[in-house]
Coordinates of C-alpha atoms and ligand atoms in Angstrom, one line a residue:
M1 CA 117.5 111.7 81.4
T2 CA 117.0 109.6 84.6
H3 CA 113.9 107.9 86.2
T4 CA 112.4 110.4 87.8
E5 CA 111.5 112.6 84.6
G6 CA 108.7 111.5 82.5
M7 CA 109.4 108.7 80.0
L8 CA 105.9 108.4 77.0
R9 CA 105.8 111.1 74.5
E10 CA 103.7 114.4 74.5
G11 CA 99.9 113.1 73.8
A12 CA 100.6 109.9 74.6
L13 CA 96.9 109.8 76.4
K14 CA 95.0 112.7 73.9
G15 CA 91.2 110.9 74.5
K16 CA 91.8 108.9 76.5
T17 CA 89.5 109.2 79.9
I18 CA 90.8 107.3 83.0
L19 CA 89.7 106.5 86.3
V20 CA 91.7 106.0 88.9
T21 CA 90.5 104.6 92.3
G22 CA 92.3 105.9 96.0
G23 CA 92.9 109.0 93.6
G24 CA 93.3 111.9 95.9
T25 CA 96.6 110.3 97.7
G26 CA 99.7 109.2 97.4
L27 CA 100.8 106.7 94.4
G28 CA 97.3 107.5 92.7
K29 CA 97.8 111.1 92.8
S30 CA 101.1 110.9 90.7
M31 CA 100.1 108.1 88.2
G32 CA 96.9 110.3 87.7
I33 CA 99.1 113.5 87.6
Y34 CA 101.8 111.7 84.9
F35 CA 98.4 111.1 83.1
L36 CA 96.9 114.6 82.4
K37 CA 100.3 115.5 81.9
L38 CA 100.9 113.4 78.8
G39 CA 96.7 114.5 78.2
A40 CA 94.8 111.7 79.0
Q41 CA 91.5 113.5 81.5
L42 CA 90.9 112.0 84.6
V43 CA 88.2 110.5 87.3
I44 CA 89.2 110.2 90.8
T45 CA 87.5 108.7 93.3
S46 CA 87.4 107.1 96.4
R47 CA 85.9 107.6 100.0
K48 CA 86.8 111.6 101.4
L49 CA 85.5 113.8 98.6
D50 CA 87.5 116.9 100.8
V51 CA 90.6 115.3 99.9
L52 CA 89.6 114.4 96.2
E53 CA 88.3 117.7 95.8
K54 CA 91.6 119.8 97.5
T55 CA 93.2 116.9 95.1
A56 CA 91.6 117.9 91.9
K57 CA 92.4 121.5 92.6
E58 CA 96.3 120.5 92.4
M59 CA 96.4 119.0 89.9
E60 CA 94.2 121.1 87.0
N61 CA 95.7 123.7 88.8
E62 CA 99.0 121.6 88.1
T63 CA 98.6 120.3 84.4
G64 CA 95.6 122.3 82.3
G65 CA 93.5 119.2 82.2
K66 CA 90.6 118.0 83.4
V67 CA 89.3 116.2 86.7
L68 CA 85.9 114.7 87.9
P69 CA 86.4 113.9 91.6
L70 CA 83.6 111.8 93.3
A71 CA 82.8 110.5 96.4
C72 CA 83.0 106.6 96.4
D73 CA 83.5 103.4 98.5
V74 CA 84.5 101.1 96.4
R75 CA 82.9 98.0 99.2
E76 CA 79.3 99.8 98.4
I77 CA 78.2 98.3 95.0
D78 CA 75.4 101.2 94.9
Q79 CA 78.2 104.1 95.3
V80 CA 80.2 102.1 92.9
E81 CA 77.7 102.0 90.0
K82 CA 76.7 105.3 90.7
M83 CA 80.2 106.5 90.3
W84 CA 80.4 105.1 87.1
T85 CA 77.1 106.2 85.9
D86 CA 78.5 109.8 86.9
A87 CA 81.9 109.6 84.8
V88 CA 80.6 108.2 81.9
S89 CA 77.9 111.7 82.1
H90 CA 80.4 114.1 82.3
F91 CA 83.0 113.1 80.4
G92 CA 81.2 111.1 77.4
R93 CA 83.3 107.5 78.1
V94 CA 85.9 106.5 80.4
D95 CA 88.3 104.0 78.5
V96 CA 90.4 103.1 81.2
V97 CA 90.3 102.2 85.1
L98 CA 93.4 101.9 86.7
N99 CA 92.1 100.1 90.3
N100 CA 94.9 101.4 93.3
A101 CA 92.6 102.1 96.0
A102 CA 93.7 99.9 99.2
G103 CA 93.9 99.5 103.0
N104 CA 96.4 98.0 104.8
F105 CA 98.1 97.5 108.5
I106 CA 100.5 95.5 110.3
S107 CA 99.2 93.3 113.0
P108 CA 100.1 89.3 113.6
T109 CA 97.4 87.7 112.2
E110 CA 96.0 85.6 115.8
R111 CA 95.4 88.9 117.0
L112 CA 93.0 90.8 114.3
S113 CA 89.6 90.7 114.4
T114 CA 87.3 88.9 111.9
N115 CA 86.0 91.9 110.7
A116 CA 89.5 93.7 110.3
F117 CA 90.2 90.8 107.8
N118 CA 87.0 91.4 106.5
T119 CA 88.0 95.1 105.9
V120 CA 91.1 95.2 104.4
L121 CA 90.0 91.5 102.3
D122 CA 86.3 94.0 101.4
I123 CA 88.6 97.3 100.3
V124 CA 90.9 95.2 98.2
L125 CA 89.9 92.5 96.8
K126 CA 86.1 92.8 96.5
G127 CA 86.3 97.0 96.0
T128 CA 88.6 95.5 93.2
S129 CA 85.9 93.5 91.3
N130 CA 83.1 95.6 91.9
V131 CA 84.2 98.2 90.3
T132 CA 86.3 96.0 87.8
L133 CA 82.7 94.5 87.5
T134 CA 80.9 97.2 86.9
A135 CA 83.1 98.1 84.3
G136 CA 83.4 95.8 82.6
K137 CA 79.4 95.1 82.7
Y138 CA 79.6 98.5 80.6
W139 CA 82.5 98.3 78.4
I140 CA 81.4 94.5 76.8
K141 CA 77.1 96.6 76.3
E142 CA 77.8 99.4 75.0
K143 CA 80.4 97.3 72.8
Q144 CA 83.0 99.9 74.3
S145 CA 87.1 98.6 74.2
G146 CA 88.8 98.9 78.0
T147 CA 91.6 98.9 80.3
F148 CA 91.7 97.6 83.4
L149 CA 95.5 98.2 85.4
N150 CA 95.1 96.9 89.0
I151 CA 97.8 98.1 91.3
V152 CA 99.5 94.5 93.7
T153 CA 102.3 93.7 95.3
T154 CA 104.9 91.6 95.5
Y155 CA 104.0 89.5 98.0
A156 CA 100.5 88.6 95.8
W157 CA 102.6 85.3 95.0
T158 CA 105.8 84.7 97.9
G159 CA 102.3 86.0 99.8
S160 CA 104.0 87.8 103.2
G161 CA 103.0 87.5 107.4
Y162 CA 101.5 90.5 109.6
V163 CA 99.4 91.7 106.5
V164 CA 98.2 88.0 105.5
P165 CA 94.5 90.1 104.7
S166 CA 96.1 92.1 102.3
A167 CA 98.5 89.4 101.1
A168 CA 95.8 86.9 100.5
A169 CA 93.4 90.1 98.6
K170 CA 96.4 91.2 95.9
A171 CA 97.0 87.8 95.3
G172 CA 93.0 87.5 94.5
V173 CA 93.6 90.2 92.4
L174 CA 96.1 89.1 90.9
A175 CA 94.2 86.1 89.9
M176 CA 91.2 88.2 88.5
T177 CA 94.2 90.6 86.2
R178 CA 95.3 87.7 84.6
S179 CA 91.5 85.8 84.0
L180 CA 89.9 88.5 82.6
A181 CA 93.0 89.2 80.6
V182 CA 92.3 85.8 78.3
E183 CA 88.0 85.6 78.9
W184 CA 88.1 89.7 78.0
A185 CA 90.1 89.8 75.1
K186 CA 87.4 89.4 73.1
Y187 CA 86.1 92.2 73.9
K188 CA 89.0 94.6 72.8
I189 CA 89.8 94.8 76.6
R190 CA 92.9 94.7 78.4
S191 CA 94.2 94.2 81.6
N192 CA 97.5 94.1 83.3
A193 CA 98.8 94.2 87.3
I194 CA 101.8 96.6 88.2
A195 CA 103.8 95.0 91.5
P196 CA 105.5 97.7 93.3
G197 CA 107.8 97.6 96.3
P198 CA 108.8 100.0 98.9
F199 CA 107.3 104.0 97.2
P200 CA 107.1 106.5 100.0
T201 CA 103.4 107.5 100.6
E202 CA 101.8 109.0 104.1
G203 CA 99.1 106.4 103.2
A204 CA 101.1 103.4 103.4
W205 CA 104.5 104.7 105.7
S206 CA 102.0 105.3 109.2
R207 CA 100.5 102.2 108.6
L208 CA 103.0 99.6 107.9
L209 CA 106.0 101.0 109.2
P210 CA 103.9 103.2 112.8
G211 CA 105.2 105.0 115.1
D212 CA 109.1 104.0 116.2
L213 CA 109.2 101.1 113.3
V214 CA 110.3 103.7 110.7
K215 CA 113.4 104.2 112.8
K216 CA 114.6 101.1 113.3
F217 CA 112.3 99.6 109.6
D218 CA 114.9 101.5 106.9
P219 CA 113.3 100.0 103.4
A220 CA 115.5 100.8 101.3
K221 CA 117.9 98.3 103.1
K222 CA 115.9 95.9 102.0
V223 CA 117.0 96.8 97.7
P224 CA 119.2 95.4 96.2
I225 CA 119.1 98.9 94.8
G226 CA 119.8 100.5 97.9
R227 CA 116.6 103.1 97.6
V228 CA 113.1 103.6 97.8
G229 CA 111.2 104.1 94.6
D230 CA 110.4 107.5 93.1
H231 CA 106.9 107.8 92.0
Q232 CA 107.8 109.1 88.5
E233 CA 108.5 105.7 88.1
L234 CA 106.3 104.2 88.9
A235 CA 104.1 106.8 87.1
N236 CA 106.3 106.1 84.1
I237 CA 105.1 102.0 83.8
A238 CA 101.6 103.0 84.5
A239 CA 101.5 105.1 81.8
Y240 CA 102.8 102.6 79.1
L241 CA 99.9 99.9 80.6
V242 CA 97.2 102.5 79.8
S243 CA 98.0 103.8 76.9
D244 CA 98.0 102.0 73.1
Y245 CA 101.6 101.4 72.8
S246 CA 100.5 98.5 75.3
A247 CA 98.1 97.0 73.0
Y248 CA 99.9 93.3 72.6
V249 CA 100.6 93.2 76.8
N250 CA 97.8 91.6 78.7
G251 CA 97.5 89.4 81.5
E252 CA 101.7 91.1 82.8
V253 CA 102.4 92.0 86.3
I254 CA 105.2 94.1 86.1
T255 CA 107.6 94.3 89.8
I256 CA 108.7 97.3 89.9
D257 CA 111.5 96.9 93.1
G258 CA 114.6 97.6 92.7
G259 CA 115.0 93.2 92.8
E260 CA 113.4 93.3 96.4
W261 CA 111.8 90.3 96.2
L262 CA 114.3 88.5 94.9
M263 CA 116.6 90.0 97.6
G264 CA 114.5 87.6 99.8
A265 CA 113.6 84.6 97.9
G266 CA 117.3 83.6 96.1
E267 CA 118.9 81.0 99.3
F268 CA 122.4 83.0 98.7
N269 CA 121.8 86.6 98.5
N270 CA 122.7 87.2 102.4
L271 CA 126.6 86.1 101.3
D272 CA 126.4 90.1 100.8
M273 CA 127.3 90.3 104.3
I274 CA 131.1 88.2 103.4
P275 CA 133.4 90.9 102.8
Q276 CA 135.8 90.8 100.6
E277 CA 139.2 90.2 102.3
M278 CA 137.1 86.7 103.4
W279 CA 136.6 85.8 99.8
D280 CA 140.4 86.8 99.3
M281 CA 141.7 83.9 102.2
L282 CA 138.7 81.6 100.6
E283 CA 140.6 82.2 97.3
A284 CA 143.4 81.9 98.5
S285 CA 142.8 78.7 100.7
R286 CA 141.2 76.8 97.6
G287 CA 142.7 73.5 95.7
K288 CA 145.1 73.3 99.3
K289 CA 144.6 70.1 101.3
A290 CA 144.1 70.5 105.5
Ligands
HXC301 C1 94.7 95.9 113.9 C2 92.5 97.2 112.7 C3 93.6 98.3 112.6 C4 95.1 98.0 113.6 C5 92.2 98.9 112.2 N1 91.7 97.7 112.5 N2 93.2 99.3 112.1 N3 93.3 96.2 113.8 N4 95.6 96.8 113.3 N5 96.0 99.4 112.8 C6 90.4 96.9 112.7 C7 89.6 97.9 113.4 O1 89.8 97.9 115.6 C8 88.5 97.4 113.0 O2 88.0 95.9 113.5 C9 89.3 97.0 111.8 O3 90.0 97.1 111.1 C10 88.5 97.9 110.9 O4 88.7 99.2 111.0 P1 87.9 101.1 109.9 O5 88.7 101.7 111.2 O6 86.3 101.2 111.1 O7 87.9 100.6 109.9 P2 88.2 101.6 108.4 O8 87.6 103.3 108.6 O9 87.3 101.3 107.2 O10 89.3 102.4 107.5 C11 90.1 101.0 106.9 C12 91.5 101.2 107.7 C13 92.0 102.0 107.5 C14 92.1 100.0 105.6 C15 91.8 100.6 108.8 O11 93.6 102.2 107.5 C16 92.0 102.8 106.1 O12 91.3 104.0 105.9 N6 93.2 102.4 105.3 C17 92.9 103.5 104.1 C18 94.8 103.7 103.4 C19 95.1 102.9 103.6 O13 95.5 101.9 104.4 N7 96.5 102.8 102.7 C20 97.6 101.7 102.8 C21 98.0 101.1 101.6 S1 99.7 100.2 101.6 P3 86.9 96.0 115.3 O14 86.5 94.3 115.2 O15 87.8 97.0 115.7 O16 85.6 96.7 114.7 C22 99.8 99.2 101.2 C23 101.3 98.5 100.6 C24 101.0 97.6 100.8 O17 98.8 98.3 100.3 C25 102.3 97.1 99.9 C26 103.4 98.0 100.3 C27 104.8 97.4 100.2
NAP302 P1 96.9 105.1 100.0 O1 97.7 107.0 99.6 O2 97.0 105.8 101.1 O3 96.4 105.4 99.0 C1 95.2 104.6 99.8 C2 93.6 104.9 99.1 O4 92.7 103.8 98.8 C3 93.7 106.4 99.6 O5 93.7 107.0 98.4 C4 92.6 106.3 100.0 O6 91.6 107.5 99.7 C5 91.8 104.6 98.9 N1 90.2 104.1 99.8 C6 90.6 102.9 100.7 N2 89.8 102.6 101.6 C7 89.0 103.1 100.5 C8 87.5 102.4 100.1 N3 87.0 101.4 100.8 N4 86.3 103.0 99.1 C9 87.9 103.7 98.3 N5 88.6 104.1 98.2 C10 89.4 104.0 99.1 O7 98.6 104.4 99.7 P2 99.9 104.4 98.6 O8 100.6 103.5 98.5 O9 100.0 105.5 97.9 O10 99.2 103.2 98.1 C11 98.2 103.1 96.5 C12 98.3 101.6 96.6 O11 99.6 101.3 96.1 C13 97.3 100.5 96.7 O12 97.1 99.9 96.3 C14 98.9 99.5 97.3 O13 98.7 99.0 98.0 C15 99.9 100.1 96.7 N6 100.7 99.5 96.5 C16 101.5 100.8 97.7 C17 103.0 100.5 98.1 C18 103.9 101.6 98.7 O14 105.3 101.5 99.2 N7 103.3 102.9 99.0 C19 103.7 99.1 97.6 C20 103.4 98.6 96.8 C21 101.8 99.1 96.8 P3 90.1 107.4 101.2 O15 91.2 106.8 102.5 O16 89.6 108.9 101.3 O17 89.0 106.6 101.0

């Protein structure tokens, strides 16, 4: 048994239709493939229909499941509402929404144009609220239960320089997750989040480690466990949180980062750099009066 293997039992998501925003690439694609393997039907949505259609075919060939690709810019409420109606009329219902679509890039904040800042806020925060409102209103009206899973990141609570619009937006998504977990529980709608640390994807790496940065900053070095994440270990948590096994988990954010954010937070964690010989000397000199 290893962390690169699927964790849930066969058929754990049978009968569920799951909508994944940003489902054509990266982590959304990996989580979607695992949902299909566990018996779910899938709707994948993002701006690029060609990418979605190619991914949908790949996913169906790999898993034998059913995948509906739908183009939709989550910033545009008209497109979101149409996408939702198309998804529901195709599969009859949608049980789970995975808010995974995001936009991000690194930049000193003072170099950002207003449009640059707003673009990230619009995709991450407003995109998530557009999809959440559309799905939530529908589930409440139809008296149908539902599950939200939102992908944030650890700087949703620590904040982070150089990705300020993303940090502000992810903090908003986390607040929305916790708020709706309480407000909509009475409608049998659960809301949870996952905060991943570094997981290699083309989308994230090309924007967060552009050019030569990828050679200079090895993300694994910031992780106490000493490696980056494997997509399957994220997919395992996601599958659990959208399944009925987690029926009593509501308003939670699960961090999966190998201890990365705590390493940066603990006052004395950098004492890792002290070699054993120096600890030996310090120990030997303990108690000796000067
Ligand atoms: C500064 C930038 C910029 C950059 C774009 N802009 N890239 N400013 N540095 N690197 C500015 C543009 O000049 C423009 O402002 C404004 O942002 C909008 O840019 P567009 O290219 O017109 O926007 P759009 O086509 O809508 O594309 C959105 C995008 C793009 C966010 C800029 O990167 C994208 O499509 N991203 C989607 C995928 C993604 O980002 N994945 C990574 C998620 S990783 P002006 O003023 O010139 O008009 C992630 C990880 C979190 O979230 C945690 C990791 C540990
Ligand atoms: P990714 O492959 O670039 O995924 C982002 C997805 O969002 C793409 O499929 C993109 O598709 C879609 N998207 C962007 N703008 C959109 C819009 N306006 N409307 C609809 N869809 C849009 O990157 P990723 O690394 O897998 O990221 C997935 C999620 O994980 C994000 O929420 C990210 O913040 C989070 N995360 C990633 C890491 C990491 O290390 N990789 C760490 C922490 C959190 P289109 O271009 O076709 O629209």
